[in-house]
Amino acid sequence: MDLTSLNAPQREAVETTEGAVLVLAGAGSGKTRVLTTRAAYLIEQGVRPFNILALTFTNKAAAEMKSRVEAIAADADDMWVMTFHAMCARLLRIEGKHLGYSNSFTIYDASDALTVVKDILKELDVGKDAVEPRTVRSMISKAKNAGVTPARFKEVYGEGDTVKYTSWVYGRYEDKLRLNNAMDFDDLLLKTLLLFEEYPDVLDKYRRRFQYIMVDEYQDTNSVQYSIVFLLAKGSGNIFVVGDDDQSIYGWRGADISNILGFEKDFPGARVIRLEQNYRSHQSILDAANGVIRNNSGRMGKELWSSIKTGQKPLEFEAETDLEEAQYVAEKAASLLREGKYTASDIAVLYRVNSQSRVLENKLKERGVPYVIYGGQSFYDRKEIKDLLAYLNLLCNPDADLCFIRAVGVPKRGIGDVSLGKLYAAAQVQQLSLYDMCKQPEDVSKKAAESLKEFCGMLENVRAQMSGLTVLQIVERVFEDSGLRTMMLNDTSPEGRMRLLNVEEFFKSVADFERDTQGDHTLSGFLERSALISDVDAVGDEGDKIMLMTMHSAKGLEFPIVFIVGLQEGLLPHQMSLMDGDVEEERRLCYVGMTRAKKRLYLTWSATRYVRMGASFERMPGKRSRFLEEIPDGCLEPASVKRNSTAYFSHETVSQSPYSFAAQGRMSMPSAAPVLNKKAEHVPSAFTAGVAVSHPKFGQGQIISTNGEGDEKIAVVRFDTAGEKKMFVAFAPLKIL
């Protein structure tokens, strides 16, 4: 094989065929190429494909690796190249009889598993008010991924009602699956480990077969996956793992970074090879990313470098509010598209939590910039938001039968499909809406009839009070009186907590609407605006859209231009990590986001955000993320935004942009009020090092240094209480003392 196109560390990794090898592959360092080339090299050196096992985390990665190996090596069909779950499923089809399963066992998906949990809770006469089924299912999954059996569940997870109920369900859940000759996805891993531990002859069989084991994304392995690999590799000792401890970001779903950090202890004498040359980003981006990740103590250490030495330094934008932050992203994206050098699909906007997408979607929509939510739904398409909107629409339009059907079913009220069918038939005969018909539901069961009357009575009660309530108060009343709030609070699973965050973000959108000085400030006005914003308007090529995604979803992807929004304490790093006192995984997440960028990287945050305080939303100060503080001096520049210019944050921008609704003959959405920062009182030349100044927000301070001239002149000011700030002296409200 011709290996001359590989760099020295890549070639060393390919040619080291015997023993234990750990390849620390930095972001964009060509790890997939190393894995596939090494597999082909093994075959060329005389290793039978039958004796090679290559494990990945996604079917896409497995298919790509298999196709590349087949293109290089002719007889690669016998090589097992697949995900962990696929490997375990294939092995259990062959050996599952030892555990009492036939080779035709069924694999239950998440929905099937949840149905089984619900049935068991019903059999035990445990209602949702005691424990949420999704929480029980989530805890069972967590236990399985940690290798905890039903017998050890309470011993490991302690006391408490949720643990008690889950313990009751877990054993019965396992019995039901076994009776049905079924396994869930977690079982595929756990049963394989159980098979190896309880049947040494089976383990020996596969140790003899898999003489060469390769594992991709080793930092993402959980406890059970690690144990399976460890047991298999102890046979031949030929274990080759590729991973990056700096990109371990899935601890919340069971990934254990200690697996990669402890590799040399598990396999004494292991060779460690570092792939540090990055083929994706230019050096300025890498300098900033290296500076951030260097602050983690739990890492093996490496420094990414690139042969591309020139490129724009990462830019930081400090917004006054999260609305202005979103406006900046939307306008900058539209500006980049107008330049013609980049397409929409070249741009990605990354955020920490899904709820952050709402304000971004609004601002991109207002400017007609095409976008798509990657790895998730549009904010307004999420079930919890659509459920709440169904109630609100029904308040304004009782004839909306589709909204009625959705609202009456969430939360469950004991109104089944049969009862709804009878109600619909009666409504058709009398030519009434379902809402009006449910006030006199004579043709349905007595229980369902009472529930329908209570449902209508609840809505009528809210409608009677609407004239004396603000839109936000109406929404909150519906959320409470409908039972949606209780239902969501009872769901303590990670998904349940995320749904509550999304509802809070929805409340924020209502508060934003009420603060807007334009428009019809009624519930119907809000619903109309929401409908316009949430209605996806195709712009340009269907595939050419800006990607909006969480930072977790961005791993493994790359884009010429990346925006990371919400870089402030409480968001990134997230509040939960601050409460736990462990921000290292959050720092790795930030590093992953930064290293997705190839040419330009924008880092944004807002000095204030609207936060719920009791019954209202108040503007609360935000604090610059520690990760921005950790970027070395000289590696980050402030974004050169002139807030009084019509190029940014103005109504004129919408009509002038070729990516606006107006430019395409559609009605343009009103932009948020422009930022009214006026020019400073003094000419730029008056601001020099040593000059004492004051700022309406940051207080008194002193200029440490300046750079540039005229409108581009930047001053570094050390404020007495706010620390150091960089600002354009021509536009910052600085006053010389």
XYZ file of C-alpha atoms in Angstrom:
737
model
C 0.000 0.000 0.000
C 1.086 3.562 -0.696
C 1.159 5.325 2.666
C 3.121 8.378 1.541
C 0.040 10.624 1.694
C -0.217 10.066 5.460
C 1.636 12.298 7.889
C 4.168 10.686 10.242
C 1.871 10.029 13.250
C -0.919 8.746 10.962
C 1.486 6.355 9.297
C 2.812 5.171 12.665
C -0.766 4.385 13.729
C -1.463 2.419 10.541
C 1.755 0.400 10.691
C 1.568 -0.453 14.405
C -0.413 -3.644 13.978
C 0.412 -5.579 17.147
C -0.372 -4.892 20.787
C -2.439 -2.174 22.422
C -2.560 1.206 20.683
C -4.324 4.397 21.726
C -4.597 7.066 19.039
C -5.445 10.458 20.506
C -7.017 11.976 17.419
C -7.610 15.693 17.687
C -10.522 17.390 15.931
C -10.116 17.363 12.149
C -6.963 15.225 12.297
C -8.081 12.503 9.854
C -8.975 9.685 12.252
C -11.457 8.004 9.895
C -8.780 7.813 7.240
C -6.397 6.218 9.745
C -8.963 3.614 10.833
C -9.919 2.557 7.312
C -6.360 2.566 6.023
C -5.211 0.472 8.978
C -7.950 -2.118 8.391
C -6.891 -2.446 4.739
C -3.228 -2.540 5.769
C -3.914 -5.428 8.174
C -5.525 -7.391 5.349
C -2.608 -6.625 3.040
C -0.215 -7.882 5.726
C -1.984 -11.248 5.701
C -4.599 -10.850 8.436
C -7.874 -12.562 7.498
C -10.846 -10.143 7.376
C -12.686 -12.828 9.412
C -10.370 -11.980 12.337
C -11.025 -8.217 12.351
C -13.703 -6.439 14.395
C -14.234 -2.693 13.912
C -16.739 -0.928 16.196
C -18.256 2.520 15.679
C -21.057 4.576 17.229
C -23.158 5.362 14.159
C -24.398 3.308 11.241
C -23.207 6.056 8.920
C -19.642 5.796 10.230
C -19.729 1.999 9.968
C -21.013 2.100 6.372
C -18.378 4.659 5.408
C -15.590 2.600 6.938
C -16.801 -0.619 5.301
C -17.051 0.982 1.846
C -13.566 2.512 2.146
C -12.014 -0.771 3.232
C -13.779 -2.658 0.424
C -12.412 -0.129 -2.066
C -8.874 -0.895 -0.878
C -9.094 -4.592 0.061
C -10.837 -7.104 -2.193
C -11.982 -9.669 0.406
C -13.305 -7.470 3.203
C -16.818 -8.988 3.360
C -16.018 -11.252 6.325
C -14.850 -8.348 8.445
C -17.305 -7.217 11.148
C -17.633 -3.426 10.751
C -20.636 -2.170 12.694
C -21.981 -0.266 15.676
C -21.758 -1.688 19.191
C -25.482 -2.453 19.189
C -25.369 -4.145 15.780
C -22.425 -6.306 16.834
C -24.181 -7.379 20.027
C -27.438 -8.113 18.180
C -25.629 -10.318 15.664
C -23.757 -12.127 18.403
C -26.924 -12.698 20.454
C -28.762 -14.086 17.416
C -26.072 -16.754 17.387
C -25.490 -17.304 21.118
C -28.682 -16.025 22.796
C -29.876 -19.584 23.434
C -27.458 -19.736 26.386
C -29.523 -16.983 28.042
C -32.897 -18.479 27.124
C -33.594 -16.434 23.953
C -34.287 -17.842 20.510
C -32.541 -16.330 17.494
C -35.813 -14.672 16.461
C -36.017 -12.354 19.491
C -37.670 -8.991 18.967
C -35.842 -5.712 19.618
C -38.096 -3.178 21.343
C -37.562 0.479 20.469
C -37.970 3.322 22.974
C -41.712 3.608 22.341
C -42.264 -0.136 22.843
C -40.249 -0.074 26.066
C -42.268 2.862 27.420
C -45.526 1.026 26.654
C -44.340 -1.969 28.693
C -43.470 0.317 31.620
C -46.904 1.971 31.452
C -48.646 -1.433 31.447
C -46.693 -2.552 34.518
C -47.460 0.641 36.435
C -51.126 0.147 35.594
C -50.981 -3.450 36.850
C -49.373 -2.215 40.078
C -52.076 0.476 40.368
C -49.418 3.221 40.412
C -50.679 6.438 38.833
C -48.818 9.306 37.184
C -49.274 11.371 40.307
C -46.907 8.931 42.048
C -44.293 8.544 39.320
C -43.989 9.455 35.644
C -43.536 6.404 33.319
C -40.813 8.177 31.319
C -38.850 8.718 34.512
C -39.049 5.011 35.339
C -38.007 4.061 31.809
C -35.113 6.533 31.954
C -33.863 5.106 35.261
C -34.049 1.533 33.982
C -32.018 2.544 30.937
C -29.465 4.289 33.131
C -29.158 1.191 35.296
C -28.651 -1.098 32.320
C -25.972 1.117 30.806
C -24.173 1.012 34.161
C -24.515 -2.781 34.311
C -26.886 -2.673 37.319
C -29.343 -5.611 37.494
C -32.818 -5.474 39.131
C -31.449 -7.314 42.153
C -28.856 -4.573 42.781
C -30.969 -1.570 41.779
C -31.936 -0.306 45.258
C -28.478 -1.099 46.607
C -26.900 1.159 43.970
C -29.464 3.974 43.736
C -30.582 4.224 47.362
C -33.972 5.220 48.702
C -36.802 7.521 47.618
C -40.202 7.007 46.027
C -38.917 7.079 42.432
C -36.267 4.463 43.247
C -38.869 2.351 45.055
C -41.342 2.385 42.152
C -38.601 1.836 39.562
C -37.300 -1.109 41.568
C -40.790 -2.641 41.505
C -41.093 -2.138 37.766
C -37.541 -3.141 36.716
C -37.830 -6.826 37.658
C -41.305 -7.184 36.129
C -40.107 -5.321 33.025
C -37.331 -7.864 32.534
C -39.761 -10.752 33.045
C -42.209 -9.357 30.471
C -39.493 -8.898 27.857
C -38.186 -12.406 28.431
C -41.702 -13.907 28.188
C -42.109 -12.112 24.874
C -38.652 -13.185 23.645
C -37.735 -9.524 23.404
C -34.849 -7.212 24.277
C -34.596 -3.440 24.360
C -31.582 -1.567 22.995
C -29.873 -1.479 26.378
C -30.314 -5.259 26.681
C -28.287 -5.833 23.526
C -25.212 -4.541 25.338
C -25.997 -5.852 28.819
C -26.966 -9.382 27.696
C -23.790 -9.644 25.617
C -21.686 -8.744 28.652
C -23.680 -11.212 30.763
C -23.076 -13.885 28.127
C -19.311 -13.318 28.195
C -19.176 -13.280 31.997
C -21.316 -16.383 32.590
C -20.185 -18.515 29.626
C -16.366 -18.444 29.331
C -16.430 -20.875 26.412
C -18.489 -18.382 24.388
C -16.048 -15.590 25.265
C -13.096 -17.777 24.224
C -14.796 -18.513 20.902
C -14.991 -14.837 20.021
C -11.565 -14.067 21.407
C -10.181 -16.621 18.962
C -12.132 -15.080 16.131
C -11.459 -11.382 16.747
C -7.662 -11.255 16.789
C -7.647 -7.555 15.851
C -10.113 -5.155 17.444
C -10.544 -1.503 16.457
C -12.835 0.958 18.246
C -13.782 4.436 17.022
C -14.795 7.283 19.391
C -13.462 5.357 22.384
C -14.058 8.335 24.683
C -17.818 7.828 24.212
C -17.947 4.238 25.518
C -20.056 3.564 28.595
C -19.386 1.055 31.360
C -20.922 -1.937 29.551
C -19.302 -1.193 26.175
C -15.941 -0.786 27.875
C -16.298 -4.151 29.639
C -17.219 -5.948 26.385
C -14.177 -4.530 24.576
C -11.892 -5.209 27.541
C -12.945 -8.866 27.798
C -12.572 -9.493 24.058
C -9.207 -7.716 23.798
C -7.654 -9.685 26.663
C -7.452 -12.610 24.248
C -4.957 -11.503 21.597
C -4.033 -8.181 23.190
C -4.353 -6.498 19.780
C -6.620 -3.576 20.637
C -6.545 -0.349 18.624
C -8.739 2.485 19.886
C -9.158 5.959 18.428
C -10.619 8.800 20.411
C -10.169 12.242 21.849
C -10.434 12.854 25.563
C -10.952 16.540 24.741
C -14.156 15.666 22.856
C -15.806 13.533 25.543
C -19.165 15.328 25.851
C -21.705 12.570 26.526
C -21.204 11.916 30.237
C -24.885 12.747 30.802
C -25.899 9.664 28.831
C -23.393 7.268 30.377
C -20.127 7.853 28.483
C -17.175 7.484 30.863
C -14.068 9.541 30.070
C -12.029 7.388 32.461
C -12.172 4.601 29.866
C -9.814 6.499 27.573
C -7.817 8.139 30.364
C -7.183 4.710 31.943
C -6.277 2.877 28.725
C -2.571 2.613 29.555
C -3.422 1.173 32.972
C -5.798 -1.391 31.437
C -3.239 -2.405 28.826
C 0.280 -1.969 30.261
C 2.849 -1.138 27.611
C 0.253 0.409 25.298
C 1.566 2.793 22.653
C 0.003 6.259 22.615
C 0.055 8.153 19.308
C -1.123 11.751 19.047
C -2.684 13.117 15.867
C -2.308 16.856 16.347
C -2.243 18.232 12.803
C -5.655 19.665 12.017
C -6.789 19.688 8.378
C -9.983 21.630 9.029
C -9.332 25.008 10.663
C -6.735 27.737 10.334
C -4.287 28.401 13.175
C -6.097 31.424 14.654
C -9.164 29.296 15.440
C -7.002 26.514 16.862
C -5.030 28.913 19.072
C -8.279 30.040 20.698
C -9.623 26.478 21.088
C -6.303 25.190 22.484
C -6.296 28.035 25.001
C -9.716 27.001 26.322
C -9.205 23.233 26.579
C -5.793 23.679 28.183
C -7.627 24.622 31.402
C -8.993 21.088 31.893
C -7.041 18.928 34.336
C -8.608 15.596 33.317
C -6.876 15.202 29.942
C -3.859 13.496 28.395
C -2.736 16.628 26.596
C -2.132 17.647 22.979
C -1.922 20.840 20.914
C -3.743 21.113 17.603
C -1.869 22.898 14.825
C -2.574 23.702 11.188
C -0.435 24.385 8.148
C -2.940 27.166 7.339
C -1.413 30.021 9.308
C -3.497 32.944 8.063
C -7.161 33.561 8.770
C -9.532 35.849 10.623
C -9.297 35.609 14.390
C -12.469 34.528 16.220
C -14.784 37.496 16.793
C -16.666 38.210 20.026
C -19.954 40.110 20.094
C -21.388 41.313 23.393
C -25.081 42.108 22.965
C -27.218 44.114 25.313
C -29.965 41.442 25.291
C -30.519 37.974 23.887
C -32.829 39.561 21.285
C -29.996 41.780 20.084
C -27.704 38.758 20.102
C -30.089 36.920 17.769
C -30.417 40.035 15.605
C -26.639 40.183 15.236
C -26.449 36.536 14.172
C -29.272 36.954 11.651
C -27.820 40.151 10.175
C -24.265 38.826 10.025
C -25.519 35.642 8.346
C -27.515 37.691 5.809
C -24.453 39.880 5.200
C -22.236 36.855 4.562
C -24.778 35.491 2.094
C -24.993 38.837 0.298
C -21.227 38.776 -0.191
C -21.674 35.687 -2.359
C -18.612 33.847 -1.029
C -20.647 31.464 1.125
C -23.898 29.548 0.790
C -26.420 29.145 3.594
C -25.338 25.530 4.191
C -21.819 26.806 4.922
C -23.125 28.405 8.122
C -23.979 26.777 11.454
C -25.391 28.375 14.599
C -24.664 26.357 17.744
C -26.326 26.674 21.156
C -26.236 24.814 24.464
C -29.947 23.948 24.870
C -32.771 23.549 22.344
C -34.892 26.313 23.849
C -32.336 28.881 22.635
C -33.441 28.249 19.053
C -36.730 30.156 19.494
C -35.393 33.713 19.361
C -32.882 32.742 16.638
C -35.652 31.279 14.496
C -37.698 34.437 14.893
C -34.887 36.741 13.776
C -33.819 34.544 10.857
C -37.460 34.365 9.762
C -37.854 38.128 9.927
C -34.949 38.500 7.513
C -35.986 35.646 5.256
C -32.736 33.761 5.906
C -33.275 30.041 5.147
C -32.539 27.704 8.052
C -33.224 24.203 9.302
C -33.114 22.684 12.777
C -30.534 19.877 12.736
C -31.054 16.929 15.049
C -34.289 18.333 16.425
C -37.557 20.023 15.653
C -38.337 23.625 15.049
C -39.199 25.251 18.383
C -42.839 25.753 17.419
C -43.146 22.179 16.164
C -42.278 20.650 19.515
C -45.136 18.682 21.036
C -45.319 20.619 24.300
C -45.515 23.926 22.412
C -48.142 22.649 19.969
C -50.184 21.271 22.889
C -50.216 24.649 24.622
C -50.981 26.485 21.374
C -53.957 24.163 20.810
C -55.538 25.380 24.073
C -54.834 29.028 23.262
C -56.279 28.731 19.760
C -59.364 27.050 21.176
C -59.903 30.026 23.478
C -59.927 32.327 20.461
C -61.701 30.002 18.062
C -63.962 27.338 19.661
C -64.794 26.020 16.176
C -61.205 24.768 15.675
C -61.901 21.030 15.848
C -58.269 20.009 15.253
C -57.188 22.095 18.235
C -59.989 20.568 20.291
C -58.881 17.011 19.501
C -55.288 17.829 20.432
C -56.101 19.735 23.615
C -58.689 17.329 25.001
C -56.177 14.484 24.809
C -53.389 16.173 26.794
C -53.281 15.517 29.692
C -55.247 12.258 29.569
C -58.811 12.708 30.826
C -60.264 9.265 30.298
C -61.688 10.307 26.938
C -60.780 7.560 24.494
C -61.056 7.249 20.732
C -64.456 5.557 20.994
C -65.935 8.437 22.988
C -64.406 11.013 20.642
C -65.813 9.085 17.676
C -69.315 9.227 19.142
C -68.920 12.923 19.919
C -67.765 13.623 16.357
C -70.714 11.686 14.856
C -73.225 13.605 17.006
C -71.570 16.926 16.111
C -71.857 16.084 12.420
C -75.574 15.367 12.775
C -76.292 18.577 14.669
C -73.747 20.585 12.667
C -71.942 21.781 15.757
C -68.251 22.117 16.571
C -66.750 19.490 18.853
C -66.357 22.174 21.502
C -70.065 23.096 21.445
C -71.066 19.450 21.237
C -69.076 18.542 24.359
C -71.335 20.812 26.413
C -74.137 18.293 25.775
C -72.393 14.938 25.209
C -75.414 12.665 25.726
C -74.170 9.936 23.346
C -70.878 9.155 25.111
C -70.187 7.216 28.302
C -71.065 8.833 31.618
C -67.410 9.111 32.682
C -66.331 10.616 29.363
C -69.315 12.984 29.371
C -68.313 14.386 32.765
C -64.700 14.801 31.654
C -65.785 16.636 28.501
C -67.979 19.019 30.489
C -65.111 19.718 32.918
C -62.783 20.406 29.987
C -65.184 22.939 28.447
C -65.912 24.461 31.858
C -62.214 25.059 32.451
C -61.852 26.887 29.132
C -65.047 28.900 29.691
C -63.743 29.980 33.089
C -60.494 31.249 31.561
C -62.360 32.969 28.707
C -64.565 34.823 31.211
C -61.480 36.335 32.855
C -59.471 37.149 29.710
C -60.453 40.812 29.507
C -58.743 41.528 32.829
C -55.562 39.551 32.121
C -52.421 40.184 30.098
C -51.564 37.705 27.349
C -48.819 36.203 29.541
C -51.267 35.799 32.427
C -53.750 34.062 30.106
C -51.083 31.640 28.914
C -49.956 30.899 32.471
C -53.565 30.366 33.600
C -54.181 27.873 30.781
C -50.943 26.057 31.545
C -52.013 25.708 35.198
C -55.750 25.055 34.909
C -55.462 22.592 32.007
C -53.251 20.239 34.012
C -50.322 20.628 31.612
C -48.128 22.089 34.347
C -48.803 19.226 36.778
C -48.239 16.661 34.037
C -44.849 18.135 33.105
C -43.699 18.598 36.703
C -44.431 14.907 37.349
C -42.111 13.939 34.477
C -38.637 14.148 36.041
C -36.847 12.413 33.168
C -34.212 14.422 31.242
C -36.719 14.790 28.391
C -39.343 16.052 30.841
C -37.020 18.701 32.224
C -36.218 19.822 28.688
C -39.936 20.155 27.886
C -40.368 22.456 30.880
C -37.436 24.566 29.675
C -39.110 24.847 26.286
C -42.378 25.990 27.871
C -40.442 28.609 29.859
C -38.945 29.802 26.582
C -42.465 29.974 25.139
C -43.512 32.169 28.066
C -40.531 34.353 27.221
C -41.768 34.711 23.655
C -45.104 35.946 25.055
C -43.275 38.443 27.271
C -41.245 39.616 24.247
C -44.506 40.106 22.339
C -45.987 42.221 25.130
C -42.883 44.412 25.300
C -43.032 45.085 21.569
C -44.461 48.574 21.067
C -46.087 47.576 17.773
C -48.895 45.212 16.914
C -52.147 43.951 18.421
C -51.417 43.110 22.072
C -54.148 40.497 22.420
C -54.068 36.727 22.549
C -55.323 36.536 18.966
C -52.581 38.988 17.930
C -49.953 36.814 19.570
C -51.299 33.643 17.951
C -51.303 35.315 14.535
C -47.685 36.392 14.923
C -46.666 32.949 16.192
C -48.372 31.313 13.220
C -46.515 33.551 10.784
C -43.161 32.907 12.412
C -43.642 29.156 12.751
C -44.881 28.725 9.184
C -41.816 27.461 7.336
C -41.298 29.600 4.260
C -39.132 27.886 1.672
C -36.373 30.149 0.440
C -33.978 29.039 -2.286
C -32.714 25.501 -2.626
C -34.317 23.152 -0.099
C -30.914 21.824 0.954
C -29.174 25.206 1.135
C -30.071 26.371 4.619
C -28.276 27.577 7.696
C -27.989 24.815 10.285
C -29.306 25.498 13.794
C -28.237 22.820 16.282
C -27.156 22.060 19.803
C -23.440 21.790 20.403
C -23.862 18.094 21.186
C -25.398 17.538 17.739
C -22.500 19.336 16.046
C -19.879 16.767 17.038
C -18.400 15.134 13.939
C -19.529 17.963 11.637
C -17.668 20.932 10.168
C -18.650 24.244 8.582
C -16.791 27.170 7.011
C -18.618 29.562 9.361
C -19.734 28.852 12.920
C -21.630 31.023 15.402
C -21.671 29.925 19.059
C -24.354 31.842 20.945
C -25.065 32.203 24.663
C -21.444 32.131 25.844
C -22.234 33.220 29.365
C -22.247 31.734 32.829
C -25.360 29.627 33.364
C -25.722 28.715 29.703
C -22.188 27.734 28.678
C -21.099 26.490 31.130
C -24.625 25.357 31.945
C -26.131 26.093 35.337
C -26.350 22.391 36.199
C -22.584 21.964 35.808
C -21.987 25.042 37.970
C -24.196 23.559 40.691
C -22.325 20.251 40.483
C -18.976 22.030 40.622
C -17.715 20.226 37.519
C -17.369 22.280 34.350
C -14.758 20.180 32.534
C -17.285 18.478 30.247
C -18.821 21.882 29.496
C -15.354 23.137 28.552
C -14.919 20.150 26.247
C -18.298 20.981 24.720
C -17.158 24.535 24.037
C -13.941 23.171 22.498
C -15.937 20.847 20.239
C -18.061 23.776 19.069
C -15.050 25.984 18.349
C -13.257 23.291 16.355
C -16.225 22.849 13.995
C -15.239 26.146 12.297
C -13.031 26.086 9.210
C -12.734 29.775 8.260
C -14.707 32.057 10.592
C -15.803 31.709 14.201
C -18.213 34.103 15.947
C -18.663 33.910 19.729
C -21.638 35.835 21.133
C -23.288 36.510 24.476
C -25.649 39.038 26.012
C -25.124 41.350 28.951
C -28.749 40.798 30.017
C -31.403 38.137 29.516
C -35.066 38.066 30.433
C -35.559 35.623 33.281
C -38.758 34.583 35.073
C -38.980 36.253 38.478
C -42.216 35.186 40.149
C -45.164 36.145 37.952
C -43.188 38.235 35.470
C -40.023 38.323 33.379
C -37.274 40.708 34.375
C -34.055 41.666 32.654
C -31.207 40.108 34.634
C -27.491 40.761 34.125
C -25.471 38.120 32.329
C -21.852 37.306 33.022
C -19.295 36.634 30.290
C -18.450 32.939 30.093
C -15.234 31.821 31.739
C -14.436 30.091 28.450
C -14.167 33.456 26.713
C -11.929 34.631 29.536
C -9.689 31.606 28.950
C -8.973 32.438 25.312
C -5.372 33.760 25.291
C -4.718 37.471 24.802
C -4.460 38.375 21.153
C -6.473 35.361 19.970
C -9.895 37.038 20.073
C -11.136 40.287 18.561
C -14.322 42.270 19.199
C -16.870 42.279 16.389
C -16.839 45.669 14.645
C -20.512 46.565 14.893
C -21.684 50.179 14.675
C -24.997 50.090 16.468
C -26.200 53.405 15.036
C -25.669 52.198 11.462
C -28.556 50.987 9.319
C -26.379 47.990 8.462
C -27.323 46.458 11.788
C -30.372 46.199 14.025
C -32.696 48.401 11.998
C -36.019 48.145 10.209
C -34.331 49.221 6.979
C -32.204 46.091 6.974
C -35.213 43.853 6.402
C -36.355 45.605 3.234
C -32.844 46.049 1.841
C -31.680 42.459 2.328
C -31.952 40.118 -0.679
C -32.813 37.484 1.909
C -35.772 39.422 3.290
C -39.454 38.660 2.799
C -40.019 42.074 1.242
C -37.360 41.530 -1.411
C -39.277 38.468 -2.608
C -42.668 40.143 -2.752
C -43.796 38.955 0.674
C -44.829 40.973 3.683
C -41.840 41.679 5.898
C -42.023 41.006 9.606
C -41.367 44.008 11.866
C -37.873 43.974 13.310
C -37.286 44.535 16.987
C -36.564 48.125 17.965
C -33.094 49.244 16.867
C -30.390 49.682 19.467
C -30.132 53.392 20.182
C -26.495 53.677 21.232
C -25.371 57.131 20.163
C -21.809 58.160 19.422
C -19.524 58.930 22.319
C -19.236 62.528 23.471
C -15.529 62.750 22.597
C -13.600 62.242 19.362
C -11.673 58.948 19.125
C -8.278 60.661 19.333
C -9.106 61.873 22.861
C -9.089 58.309 24.191
C -5.503 57.364 25.028
C -3.794 55.059 27.526
C -4.056 56.367 31.083
C -7.214 58.432 30.532
C -9.912 57.997 33.228
C -13.405 57.303 31.861
C -16.900 56.395 33.018
C -19.555 54.127 31.454
C -23.295 54.144 32.347
C -23.281 50.392 32.873
C -19.748 49.489 33.974
C -18.978 52.561 36.097
C -15.559 54.234 36.360
C -12.366 52.879 34.881
C -9.094 53.668 33.161
C -7.923 53.044 29.593
C -5.042 50.553 29.596
C -4.296 50.508 25.869
C -5.751 51.396 22.459
C -5.505 50.011 18.946
C -6.598 51.395 15.557
C -7.786 54.845 14.514
C -11.020 56.750 13.896
C -14.223 54.728 14.020
C -12.184 51.498 14.207
C -10.263 52.581 17.316
C -10.579 50.072 20.162
C -9.808 50.828 23.793
C -9.117 48.294 26.517
C -10.683 49.741 29.676
C -10.177 48.358 33.163
C -13.315 49.179 35.148
C -13.274 49.246 38.939
C -16.115 46.748 39.317
C -16.600 45.105 35.895
C -13.002 44.240 35.042
C -11.459 44.696 31.595
C -13.640 45.496 28.572
C -12.791 46.135 24.919
C -14.944 48.675 23.089
C -15.066 50.910 20.038
C -14.546 54.399 21.440
C -16.501 56.021 18.570
C -19.688 54.255 19.567
C -19.367 53.205 23.212
C -21.034 55.630 25.669
C -17.716 56.514 27.329
C -17.214 59.834 29.081
C -13.762 61.243 29.843
C -13.462 62.273 33.489
